[in-house]
Tab-separated table of C-alpha atoms (C1' of nucleotides) in Angstrom:
chain	number	residue	atom	x	y	z
A	1	UNK	CA	117.903	65.801	79.347
A	2	UNK	CA	117.459	69.528	79.355
A	3	UNK	CA	119.223	71.735	76.901
A	4	UNK	CA	121.681	73.917	78.800
A	5	UNK	CA	120.655	76.817	76.556
A	6	UNK	CA	117.013	76.339	77.442
A	7	UNK	CA	115.942	79.551	79.099
A	8	UNK	CA	113.070	78.002	81.036
A	9	UNK	CA	114.207	74.869	82.801
A	10	UNK	CA	112.316	73.627	85.821
A	11	UNK	CA	111.704	76.246	88.436
A	12	UNK	CA	111.402	75.574	92.098
A	13	UNK	CA	109.055	78.173	93.529
A	14	UNK	CA	108.211	76.259	96.675
A	15	UNK	CA	109.845	75.430	99.958
A	16	UNK	CA	113.080	77.201	100.694
A	17	UNK	CA	112.810	79.554	97.708
A	18	UNK	CA	109.454	80.860	98.863
A	19	UNK	CA	110.696	81.125	102.412
A	20	UNK	CA	113.701	83.191	101.361
A	21	UNK	CA	111.503	85.463	99.274
A	22	UNK	CA	109.171	86.076	102.180
A	23	UNK	CA	112.091	86.802	104.499
A	24	UNK	CA	113.651	89.242	102.054
A	25	UNK	CA	110.427	91.115	101.279
A	26	UNK	CA	109.662	91.403	104.972
A	27	UNK	CA	113.156	92.753	105.477
A	28	UNK	CA	112.640	95.324	102.710
A	29	UNK	CA	109.447	96.604	104.303
A	30	UNK	CA	111.061	96.700	107.717
A	31	UNK	CA	114.123	98.556	106.435
A	32	UNK	CA	111.905	101.038	104.605
A	33	UNK	CA	109.883	101.641	107.729
A	34	UNK	CA	113.020	102.108	109.804
A	35	UNK	CA	115.429	103.994	107.601
A	36	UNK	CA	113.308	105.221	104.697
A	37	UNK	CA	114.230	104.773	101.092
A	38	UNK	CA	117.596	106.329	101.792
A	39	UNK	CA	118.644	103.568	104.139
A	40	UNK	CA	117.427	100.768	101.923
A	41	UNK	CA	120.540	98.855	100.964
A	42	UNK	CA	121.109	95.390	99.576
A	43	UNK	CA	123.492	94.622	102.403
A	44	UNK	CA	121.012	95.700	105.068
A	45	UNK	CA	118.177	93.721	103.561
A	46	UNK	CA	120.299	90.591	103.257
A	47	UNK	CA	121.536	90.838	106.834
A	48	UNK	CA	118.072	91.467	108.254
A	49	UNK	CA	116.606	88.652	106.213
A	50	UNK	CA	119.301	86.308	107.457
A	51	UNK	CA	120.281	85.582	103.886
A	52	UNK	CA	123.541	85.880	102.041
A	53	UNK	CA	124.238	89.042	100.089
A	54	UNK	CA	124.856	87.177	96.852
A	55	UNK	CA	121.411	85.605	97.044
A	56	UNK	CA	119.708	88.971	97.131
A	57	UNK	CA	121.829	90.248	94.244
A	58	UNK	CA	121.129	87.145	92.179
A	59	UNK	CA	117.374	87.155	92.568
A	60	UNK	CA	116.588	90.866	92.735
A	61	UNK	CA	119.602	92.428	91.039
A	62	UNK	CA	119.357	95.812	92.797
A	63	UNK	CA	117.249	97.950	95.138
A	64	UNK	CA	114.844	98.695	92.312
A	65	UNK	CA	114.239	94.983	91.837
A	66	UNK	CA	113.364	94.628	95.491
A	67	UNK	CA	110.895	97.491	95.211
A	68	UNK	CA	109.313	95.945	92.130
A	69	UNK	CA	108.598	92.810	94.087
A	70	UNK	CA	107.226	94.766	97.029
A	71	UNK	CA	105.029	96.831	94.710
A	72	UNK	CA	103.763	93.665	93.087
A	73	UNK	CA	102.836	92.352	96.515
A	74	UNK	CA	101.114	95.655	97.323
A	75	UNK	CA	99.092	95.408	94.117
A	76	UNK	CA	97.732	92.056	95.199
A	77	UNK	CA	95.848	93.375	98.209
A	78	UNK	CA	92.285	94.211	97.203
A	79	UNK	CA	91.895	97.909	97.693
A	80	UNK	CA	88.466	99.488	97.379
A	81	UNK	CA	87.765	103.146	96.541
A	82	UNK	CA	85.673	105.017	99.125
A	83	UNK	CA	81.898	105.244	98.817
A	84	UNK	CA	80.444	108.029	100.928
A	85	UNK	CA	77.350	108.875	98.916
A	86	UNK	CA	78.615	112.004	97.190
A	87	UNK	CA	81.394	112.756	94.718
A	88	UNK	CA	82.789	115.425	96.953
A	89	UNK	CA	82.816	113.067	99.900
A	90	UNK	CA	84.412	110.282	97.895
A	91	UNK	CA	87.183	112.480	96.549
A	92	UNK	CA	87.794	113.955	99.973
A	93	UNK	CA	88.081	110.508	101.501
A	94	UNK	CA	90.389	109.420	98.704
A	95	UNK	CA	92.564	112.464	99.211
A	96	UNK	CA	92.677	111.913	102.944
A	97	UNK	CA	93.901	108.417	102.303
A	98	UNK	CA	96.562	109.754	99.952
A	99	UNK	CA	97.631	112.480	102.337
A	100	UNK	CA	97.922	109.973	105.140
A	101	UNK	CA	100.182	107.737	103.087
A	102	UNK	CA	102.376	110.654	102.057
A	103	UNK	CA	102.656	112.263	105.464
A	104	UNK	CA	103.616	109.068	107.248
A	105	UNK	CA	107.296	109.032	108.153
A	106	UNK	CA	108.994	107.334	106.680
A	107	UNK	CA	106.491	107.138	103.873
A	108	UNK	CA	106.378	103.927	101.931
A	109	UNK	CA	104.781	105.749	99.005
A	110	UNK	CA	107.476	108.393	98.890
A	111	UNK	CA	110.135	105.712	99.074
A	112	UNK	CA	108.621	104.083	96.013
A	113	UNK	CA	108.632	107.356	94.092
A	114	UNK	CA	112.231	108.000	95.006
A	115	UNK	CA	113.214	104.518	93.942
A	116	UNK	CA	111.366	104.951	90.663
A	117	UNK	CA	113.836	107.612	89.653
A	118	UNK	CA	116.639	105.102	89.910
A	119	UNK	CA	115.145	101.957	88.515
A	120	UNK	CA	113.199	101.708	85.296
A	121	UNK	CA	111.528	98.416	86.310
A	122	UNK	CA	110.448	99.930	89.613
A	123	UNK	CA	109.068	102.916	87.737
A	124	UNK	CA	107.039	100.661	85.460
A	125	UNK	CA	105.686	98.651	88.364
A	126	UNK	CA	104.653	101.797	90.165
A	127	UNK	CA	103.057	103.302	87.078
A	128	UNK	CA	101.097	100.100	86.616
A	129	UNK	CA	99.897	100.152	90.209
A	130	UNK	CA	98.783	103.768	89.909
A	131	UNK	CA	97.075	103.164	86.603
A	132	UNK	CA	95.101	100.354	88.176
A	133	UNK	CA	94.119	102.452	91.147
A	134	UNK	CA	92.936	105.356	88.996
A	135	UNK	CA	90.972	102.942	86.839
A	136	UNK	CA	89.325	101.537	89.950
A	137	UNK	CA	88.403	105.052	91.045
A	138	UNK	CA	86.554	105.824	87.854
A	139	UNK	CA	83.521	104.244	89.437
A	140	UNK	CA	83.311	107.260	91.737
A	141	UNK	CA	82.604	109.418	88.714
A	142	UNK	CA	80.140	106.944	87.255
A	143	UNK	CA	78.210	106.879	90.502
A	144	UNK	CA	78.181	110.684	90.596
A	145	UNK	CA	76.701	110.826	87.098
A	146	UNK	CA	74.046	108.294	88.054
A	147	UNK	CA	73.160	110.357	91.107
A	148	UNK	CA	72.824	113.397	88.870
A	149	UNK	CA	75.697	115.250	90.523
A	150	UNK	CA	77.416	115.726	87.205
A	151	UNK	CA	75.957	116.811	83.842
A	152	UNK	CA	74.797	114.004	81.599
A	153	UNK	CA	77.565	114.774	79.108
A	154	UNK	CA	80.318	112.214	79.188
A	155	UNK	CA	82.996	113.096	81.683
A	156	UNK	CA	86.664	112.265	81.409
A	157	UNK	CA	86.879	110.426	84.710
A	158	UNK	CA	90.632	110.017	84.708
A	159	UNK	CA	91.263	113.734	84.201
A	160	UNK	CA	88.835	114.566	86.950
A	161	UNK	CA	90.532	112.176	89.344
A	162	UNK	CA	93.953	113.527	88.490
A	163	UNK	CA	92.800	117.097	88.941
A	164	UNK	CA	91.457	116.155	92.353
A	165	UNK	CA	94.501	114.266	93.584
A	166	UNK	CA	97.470	115.895	91.829
A	167	UNK	CA	97.659	118.927	94.144
A	168	UNK	CA	98.262	116.598	97.082
A	169	UNK	CA	101.225	114.904	95.496
A	170	UNK	CA	102.504	118.219	94.227
A	171	UNK	CA	102.331	119.971	97.570
A	172	UNK	CA	103.434	117.154	99.809
A	173	UNK	CA	106.012	115.406	97.648
A	174	UNK	CA	107.453	117.946	95.266
A	175	UNK	CA	106.888	121.286	97.010
A	176	UNK	CA	107.252	119.732	100.475
A	177	UNK	CA	104.670	122.043	101.944
A	178	UNK	CA	103.663	121.334	105.517
A	179	UNK	CA	100.586	119.100	105.500
A	180	UNK	CA	97.322	120.997	105.693
A	181	UNK	CA	94.395	119.006	107.094
A	182	UNK	CA	92.021	120.986	104.901
A	183	UNK	CA	93.897	120.289	101.699
A	184	UNK	CA	92.222	116.958	100.862
A	185	UNK	CA	88.795	118.519	101.116
A	186	UNK	CA	89.725	121.667	99.240
A	187	UNK	CA	91.338	119.843	96.360
A	188	UNK	CA	88.316	117.556	96.122
A	189	UNK	CA	85.936	120.494	96.193
A	190	UNK	CA	87.888	122.316	93.508
A	191	UNK	CA	87.702	119.319	91.221
A	192	UNK	CA	83.971	118.969	91.790
A	193	UNK	CA	83.397	122.640	91.006
A	194	UNK	CA	85.421	122.352	87.826
A	195	UNK	CA	83.539	119.217	86.849
A	196	UNK	CA	80.188	120.899	87.454
A	197	UNK	CA	81.334	123.711	85.202
A	198	UNK	CA	81.973	121.149	82.469
A	199	UNK	CA	85.749	121.155	82.685
A	200	UNK	CA	86.041	117.440	82.018
A	201	UNK	CA	83.292	117.027	79.445
A	202	UNK	CA	84.356	114.926	76.513
A	203	UNK	CA	83.359	116.518	73.237
A	204	UNK	CA	84.071	113.792	70.727
A	205	UNK	CA	83.814	110.050	71.099
A	206	UNK	CA	87.247	109.575	72.613
A	207	UNK	CA	87.624	107.985	76.020
A	208	UNK	CA	85.911	104.939	74.566
A	209	UNK	CA	88.114	102.031	75.416
B	1	UNK	CA	128.391	136.818	96.545
B	2	UNK	CA	130.097	136.986	99.924
B	3	UNK	CA	128.507	135.522	102.971
B	4	UNK	CA	128.352	138.181	105.678
B	5	UNK	CA	128.068	135.484	108.347
B	6	UNK	CA	131.330	133.928	107.292
B	7	UNK	CA	133.724	134.576	110.125
B	8	UNK	CA	136.732	132.972	108.481
B	9	UNK	CA	139.347	135.687	107.993
B	10	UNK	CA	140.629	135.451	104.463
B	11	UNK	CA	138.434	134.099	101.693
B	12	UNK	CA	139.577	134.050	98.125
B	13	UNK	CA	136.499	134.098	95.954
B	14	UNK	CA	138.283	135.401	92.886
B	15	UNK	CA	140.691	134.065	90.317
B	16	UNK	CA	141.279	130.360	90.350
B	17	UNK	CA	138.553	129.619	92.897
B	18	UNK	CA	135.907	131.254	90.734
B	19	UNK	CA	137.309	129.577	87.637
B	20	UNK	CA	137.146	126.149	89.251
B	21	UNK	CA	133.583	126.763	90.365
B	22	UNK	CA	132.537	127.775	86.875
B	23	UNK	CA	134.243	124.752	85.355
B	24	UNK	CA	132.597	122.395	87.821
B	25	UNK	CA	129.100	123.845	87.450
B	26	UNK	CA	129.418	123.744	83.678
B	27	UNK	CA	130.490	120.144	83.978
B	28	UNK	CA	127.475	119.338	86.149
B	29	UNK	CA	125.084	120.806	83.591
B	30	UNK	CA	126.834	119.017	80.759
B	31	UNK	CA	126.793	115.682	82.571
B	32	UNK	CA	123.128	116.118	83.412
B	33	UNK	CA	122.330	116.892	79.792
B	34	UNK	CA	124.313	113.894	78.591
B	35	UNK	CA	123.639	111.145	81.097
B	36	UNK	CA	120.701	112.432	83.117
B	37	UNK	CA	120.592	112.480	86.887
B	38	UNK	CA	121.515	108.825	86.926
B	39	UNK	CA	124.877	109.418	85.330
B	40	UNK	CA	125.765	112.383	87.501
B	41	UNK	CA	128.762	111.283	89.517
B	42	UNK	CA	131.405	113.172	91.431
B	43	UNK	CA	134.100	111.396	89.484
B	44	UNK	CA	132.572	112.280	86.120
B	45	UNK	CA	132.086	115.911	87.042
B	46	UNK	CA	135.660	116.238	88.295
B	47	UNK	CA	137.104	114.632	85.185
B	48	UNK	CA	135.017	116.728	82.812
B	49	UNK	CA	135.836	119.894	84.717
B	50	UNK	CA	139.517	119.060	84.542
B	51	UNK	CA	139.690	119.243	88.312
B	52	UNK	CA	140.833	116.766	90.921
B	53	UNK	CA	138.255	114.564	92.592
B	54	UNK	CA	139.231	115.686	96.060
B	55	UNK	CA	138.541	119.303	95.148
B	56	UNK	CA	134.968	118.555	94.196
B	57	UNK	CA	134.455	116.546	97.360
B	58	UNK	CA	135.938	119.282	99.508
B	59	UNK	CA	133.866	122.134	98.121
B	60	UNK	CA	130.591	120.436	97.311
B	61	UNK	CA	130.633	117.377	99.538
B	62	UNK	CA	128.313	115.229	97.390
B	63	UNK	CA	126.075	115.209	94.321
B	64	UNK	CA	123.371	117.008	96.256
B	65	UNK	CA	125.783	119.822	97.002
B	66	UNK	CA	126.538	120.203	93.323
B	67	UNK	CA	122.846	120.385	92.556
B	68	UNK	CA	122.307	122.990	95.252
B	69	UNK	CA	124.864	125.211	93.604
B	70	UNK	CA	123.373	124.670	90.167
B	71	UNK	CA	119.899	125.425	91.491
B	72	UNK	CA	121.207	128.568	93.136
B	73	UNK	CA	122.661	129.617	89.803
B	74	UNK	CA	119.343	128.852	88.097
B	75	UNK	CA	117.539	131.010	90.641
B	76	UNK	CA	119.705	133.939	89.696
B	77	UNK	CA	118.488	134.197	86.125
B	78	UNK	CA	115.586	136.603	85.963
B	79	UNK	CA	112.632	134.586	84.866
B	80	UNK	CA	109.396	136.342	84.003
B	81	UNK	CA	105.930	134.791	84.100
B	82	UNK	CA	104.019	134.940	80.805
B	83	UNK	CA	101.665	137.823	80.014
B	84	UNK	CA	99.260	136.987	77.229
B	85	UNK	CA	96.333	139.187	78.164
B	86	UNK	CA	94.106	136.548	79.723
B	87	UNK	CA	94.366	134.250	82.741
B	88	UNK	CA	93.664	131.229	80.642
B	89	UNK	CA	96.346	132.224	78.162
B	90	UNK	CA	98.854	132.934	80.894
B	91	UNK	CA	98.296	129.607	82.622
B	92	UNK	CA	98.410	127.771	79.330
B	93	UNK	CA	101.700	129.410	78.436
B	94	UNK	CA	103.059	128.639	81.873
B	95	UNK	CA	102.006	125.034	81.566
B	96	UNK	CA	103.533	124.749	78.127
B	97	UNK	CA	106.795	125.992	79.556
B	98	UNK	CA	106.569	123.416	82.339
B	99	UNK	CA	105.659	120.612	79.980
B	100	UNK	CA	108.575	121.505	77.747
B	101	UNK	CA	111.009	121.362	80.644
B	102	UNK	CA	109.647	118.021	81.825
B	103	UNK	CA	109.473	116.341	78.430
B	104	UNK	CA	113.020	117.240	77.442
B	105	UNK	CA	115.285	114.195	77.627
B	106	UNK	CA	117.208	114.166	79.712
B	107	UNK	CA	115.205	116.661	81.706
B	108	UNK	CA	117.107	118.983	83.966
B	109	UNK	CA	113.997	119.557	86.045
B	110	UNK	CA	113.401	115.847	86.545
B	111	UNK	CA	117.045	115.367	87.463
B	112	UNK	CA	116.626	117.972	90.185
B	113	UNK	CA	113.561	116.239	91.571
B	114	UNK	CA	115.315	112.906	91.597
B	115	UNK	CA	118.303	114.401	93.356
B	116	UNK	CA	116.041	116.036	95.915
B	117	UNK	CA	115.068	112.622	97.199
B	118	UNK	CA	118.668	111.925	98.076
B	119	UNK	CA	119.911	115.195	99.430
B	120	UNK	CA	118.147	117.288	102.007
B	121	UNK	CA	120.039	120.475	101.047
B	122	UNK	CA	119.156	119.944	97.390
B	123	UNK	CA	115.531	119.450	98.374
B	124	UNK	CA	115.533	122.709	100.315
B	125	UNK	CA	117.131	124.601	97.451
B	126	UNK	CA	114.604	123.271	95.015
B	127	UNK	CA	111.682	124.008	97.314
B	128	UNK	CA	112.962	127.548	97.659
B	129	UNK	CA	113.239	127.983	93.897
B	130	UNK	CA	109.722	126.690	93.379
B	131	UNK	CA	108.329	128.849	96.143
B	132	UNK	CA	109.868	131.887	94.484
B	133	UNK	CA	108.501	130.963	91.095
B	134	UNK	CA	104.989	130.437	92.410
B	135	UNK	CA	105.178	133.748	94.252
B	136	UNK	CA	106.234	135.456	91.044
B	137	UNK	CA	103.280	133.907	89.249
B	138	UNK	CA	100.765	135.324	91.662
B	139	UNK	CA	100.771	138.439	89.543
B	140	UNK	CA	98.925	136.462	86.882
B	141	UNK	CA	96.008	136.143	89.252
B	142	UNK	CA	96.181	139.770	90.313
B	143	UNK	CA	96.047	140.886	86.710
B	144	UNK	CA	93.088	138.597	86.076
B	145	UNK	CA	91.213	140.144	88.979
B	146	UNK	CA	91.978	143.633	87.695
B	147	UNK	CA	90.706	142.684	84.255
B	148	UNK	CA	87.520	141.427	85.845
B	149	UNK	CA	88.104	137.818	84.806
B	150	UNK	CA	87.781	136.663	88.381
B	151	UNK	CA	85.225	137.657	91.026
B	152	UNK	CA	86.253	140.536	93.221
B	153	UNK	CA	86.397	138.234	96.256
B	154	UNK	CA	89.916	137.540	97.375
B	155	UNK	CA	91.385	134.597	95.561
B	156	UNK	CA	94.015	132.227	96.922
B	157	UNK	CA	96.485	132.723	94.104
B	158	UNK	CA	98.875	130.019	95.177
B	159	UNK	CA	96.185	127.348	95.321
B	160	UNK	CA	94.933	128.375	91.925
B	161	UNK	CA	98.407	128.151	90.439
B	162	UNK	CA	99.022	124.775	92.004
B	163	UNK	CA	95.697	123.468	90.764
B	164	UNK	CA	96.631	124.607	87.287
B	165	UNK	CA	100.127	123.176	87.205
B	166	UNK	CA	100.022	120.123	89.455
B	167	UNK	CA	98.385	117.815	86.893
B	168	UNK	CA	101.352	118.358	84.573
B	169	UNK	CA	103.891	117.270	87.147
B	170	UNK	CA	101.658	114.439	88.244
B	171	UNK	CA	101.092	113.045	84.768
B	172	UNK	CA	104.542	113.577	83.334
B	173	UNK	CA	106.754	112.902	86.340
B	174	UNK	CA	104.905	110.559	88.646
B	175	UNK	CA	102.448	108.756	86.380
B	176	UNK	CA	104.807	108.909	83.389
B	177	UNK	CA	101.970	109.346	80.967
B	178	UNK	CA	102.948	110.077	77.377
B	179	UNK	CA	103.002	113.839	76.865
B	180	UNK	CA	99.738	115.241	75.512
B	181	UNK	CA	100.050	118.557	73.644
B	182	UNK	CA	96.571	119.502	74.820
B	183	UNK	CA	97.314	118.902	78.478
B	184	UNK	CA	98.746	122.357	79.283
B	185	UNK	CA	95.695	124.069	77.865
B	186	UNK	CA	93.225	121.670	79.481
B	187	UNK	CA	94.781	121.925	82.911
B	188	UNK	CA	94.805	125.708	82.612
B	189	UNK	CA	91.192	125.781	81.496
B	190	UNK	CA	90.124	123.542	84.339
B	191	UNK	CA	91.754	125.822	86.869
B	192	UNK	CA	90.107	128.881	85.348
B	193	UNK	CA	86.706	127.241	85.436
B	194	UNK	CA	87.189	126.266	89.053
B	195	UNK	CA	88.340	129.760	89.890
B	196	UNK	CA	85.336	131.302	88.160
B	197	UNK	CA	83.145	129.028	90.229
B	198	UNK	CA	84.774	130.442	93.339
B	199	UNK	CA	86.890	127.423	94.179
B	200	UNK	CA	89.784	129.510	95.426
B	201	UNK	CA	87.883	132.228	97.245
B	202	UNK	CA	89.436	132.843	100.599
B	203	UNK	CA	86.169	133.579	102.433
B	204	UNK	CA	84.253	130.484	101.491
B	205	UNK	CA	82.656	128.973	98.452
B	206	UNK	CA	78.964	128.931	99.210
B	207	UNK	CA	78.509	132.672	98.609
B	208	UNK	CA	79.516	132.567	94.972
B	209	UNK	CA	77.459	130.260	92.837
C	1	DA	C1'	114.197	55.865	98.048
C	2	DT	C1'	116.996	57.891	94.623
C	3	DC	C1'	118.482	61.153	91.285
C	4	DT	C1'	118.965	65.669	89.134
C	5	DT	C1'	119.874	70.262	89.486
C	6	DA	C1'	117.854	74.850	90.990
C	7	DA	C1'	118.849	77.748	94.455
C	8	DC	C1'	121.511	79.181	98.432
C	9	DG	C1'	125.872	79.762	101.307
C	10	DC	C1'	130.437	81.106	101.313
C	11	DG	C1'	134.671	83.529	100.619
C	12	DA	C1'	137.612	85.886	97.462
C	13	DC	C1'	138.264	89.957	94.941
C	14	DA	C1'	138.076	93.773	91.527
C	15	DG	C1'	136.263	98.306	91.060
C	16	DC	C1'	134.520	102.305	92.913
C	17	DT	C1'	133.756	105.971	96.554
C	18	DG	C1'	134.998	109.088	99.820
C	19	DT	C1'	138.845	110.718	102.988
C	20	DC	C1'	143.286	112.214	104.440
C	21	DG	C1'	147.948	114.234	104.638
C	22	DC	C1'	151.307	116.480	102.241
C	23	DC	C1'	153.019	119.609	98.996
C	24	DC	C1'	152.493	123.129	95.647
C	25	DT	C1'	150.175	126.929	93.237
C	26	DA	C1'	148.497	131.289	93.051
C	27	DG	C1'	145.165	135.093	95.259
C	28	DG	C1'	145.231	138.888	98.209
C	29	DT	C1'	147.877	142.271	100.834
C	30	DC	C1'	151.570	145.096	102.042
D	1	DG	C1'	158.419	143.365	94.266
D	2	DA	C1'	157.942	140.015	98.854
D	3	DC	C1'	155.109	137.567	101.971
D	4	DC	C1'	151.275	134.766	103.879
D	5	DT	C1'	148.112	131.333	103.313
D	6	DA	C1'	143.500	129.698	101.148
D	7	DG	C1'	142.613	126.536	98.066
D	8	DG	C1'	143.846	123.003	94.602
D	9	DG	C1'	146.749	118.910	92.938
D	10	DC	C1'	148.267	114.508	94.000
D	11	DG	C1'	148.540	109.803	95.531
D	12	DA	C1'	147.626	106.517	99.084
D	13	DC	C1'	144.181	103.891	101.214
D	14	DA	C1'	140.184	102.125	103.937
D	15	DG	C1'	135.486	100.824	103.300
D	16	DC	C1'	131.849	99.490	100.558
D	17	DT	C1'	129.472	97.395	96.394
D	18	DG	C1'	128.633	94.114	93.164
D	19	DT	C1'	130.425	89.758	90.858
D	20	DC	C1'	132.186	85.171	90.395
D	21	DG	C1'	133.363	80.264	91.097
D	22	DC	C1'	132.691	76.528	93.717
D	23	DG	C1'	130.740	73.533	97.153
D	24	DT	C1'	126.430	72.338	99.599
D	25	DT	C1'	121.537	71.866	100.374
D	26	DA	C1'	117.109	70.637	99.341
D	27	DA	C1'	112.878	70.897	95.877
D	28	DG	C1'	110.687	68.316	92.563
D	29	DA	C1'	110.447	64.238	89.577
D	30	DT	C1'	110.663	59.276	88.912
DNA sequence: ATCTTAACGCGACAGCTGTCGCCCTAGGTC
DNA sequence: GACCTAGGGCGACAGCTGTCGCGTTAAGAT
């Protein structure tokens, strides 16, 4: 006999439940691809998924909840940072990847950012995903140091990566500048020049995790 | 200001019309300051302004329209870029100003960005405001060149400014990192180092080393 | 096979959003 | 002052959004 106040009774993750989840998440991605983040509505997702509205509301609460689940699914694919043989090449390739994802219309990435302004859980999920990706990319910097491309002084990898990638997000998302095919390379090159000049050298012992 | 393209015979920009506009825009700013962009609703603005809902809908259409008008009003105040005597100081001061505006809770600037994802007109207005601000800041670079802080080769001022400021927006708005009081200075310094290394030279980078 | 109950379907409905038509107020002009 | 009418007030209302209660289905346990 289970206590009715028990917050964790038996769950049923399999069978129909899993099928409904898959249908709904597919519907979310399809709606995003078709109408962008603007056209992403609970009603539309439910209809496309062939599921009742109330079901979507109960399990995902709101649009932000749907995005959280989609982001979680996106975080599960094993993404690998580029490895071209030089820091400049790696950062350029990374930036090209970013630019591609931001220029796509409608952009899944931009939809996530937009949604993050409206849903705290979605914002946390997205922040987590980005944090992971930047952490993964730190190996680019380590490899560059090993190759002797950067001074032997400890380099703040995260700051370097942000310096290299931030202009892309700024220009394409916030400033809405027309995409410039040279931008990924230029931003990467700028970051490398700054790094070579010691811009990201860590003086003290911070950055130790 | 009167629109010269407006062909409608009699407009009545004065008196009550102007008073209503002022009341509504004040209400928008107050609501933004109190509830953030999330709590900005047509109903709330109308009530606070002491104006009927239908009036707000008729004149501003939607929340984006309200923001457009507020942005336009913000663009009218005469903002001046900092002048500290050095490029690094100027960029640091600029970044501190930006950081301050982004860290404020609720942040007016962040509210505008959020709204821009939902309203094309608001996005255009904001882009315009930013474009103007960046153009105004180009004088920082010109002064630095005149002082001999930067090589005499032509420098892409806009790219330099974006490189200096983008990390702030990226960290505080998109990545939602906790604000770091050193960030404005570091980002500024990084940009200056890159610039000194010729990162923003228009001709090409290999000549200056 | 049988039982328990989590999870979904369904329809009703309250609250909110945006629109419309009508009337009234007051700005601009003579 | 008198007149014309742009613009605002007002209330009604259609459409949409999110919630709730209840009945049904089927997942997991025995």
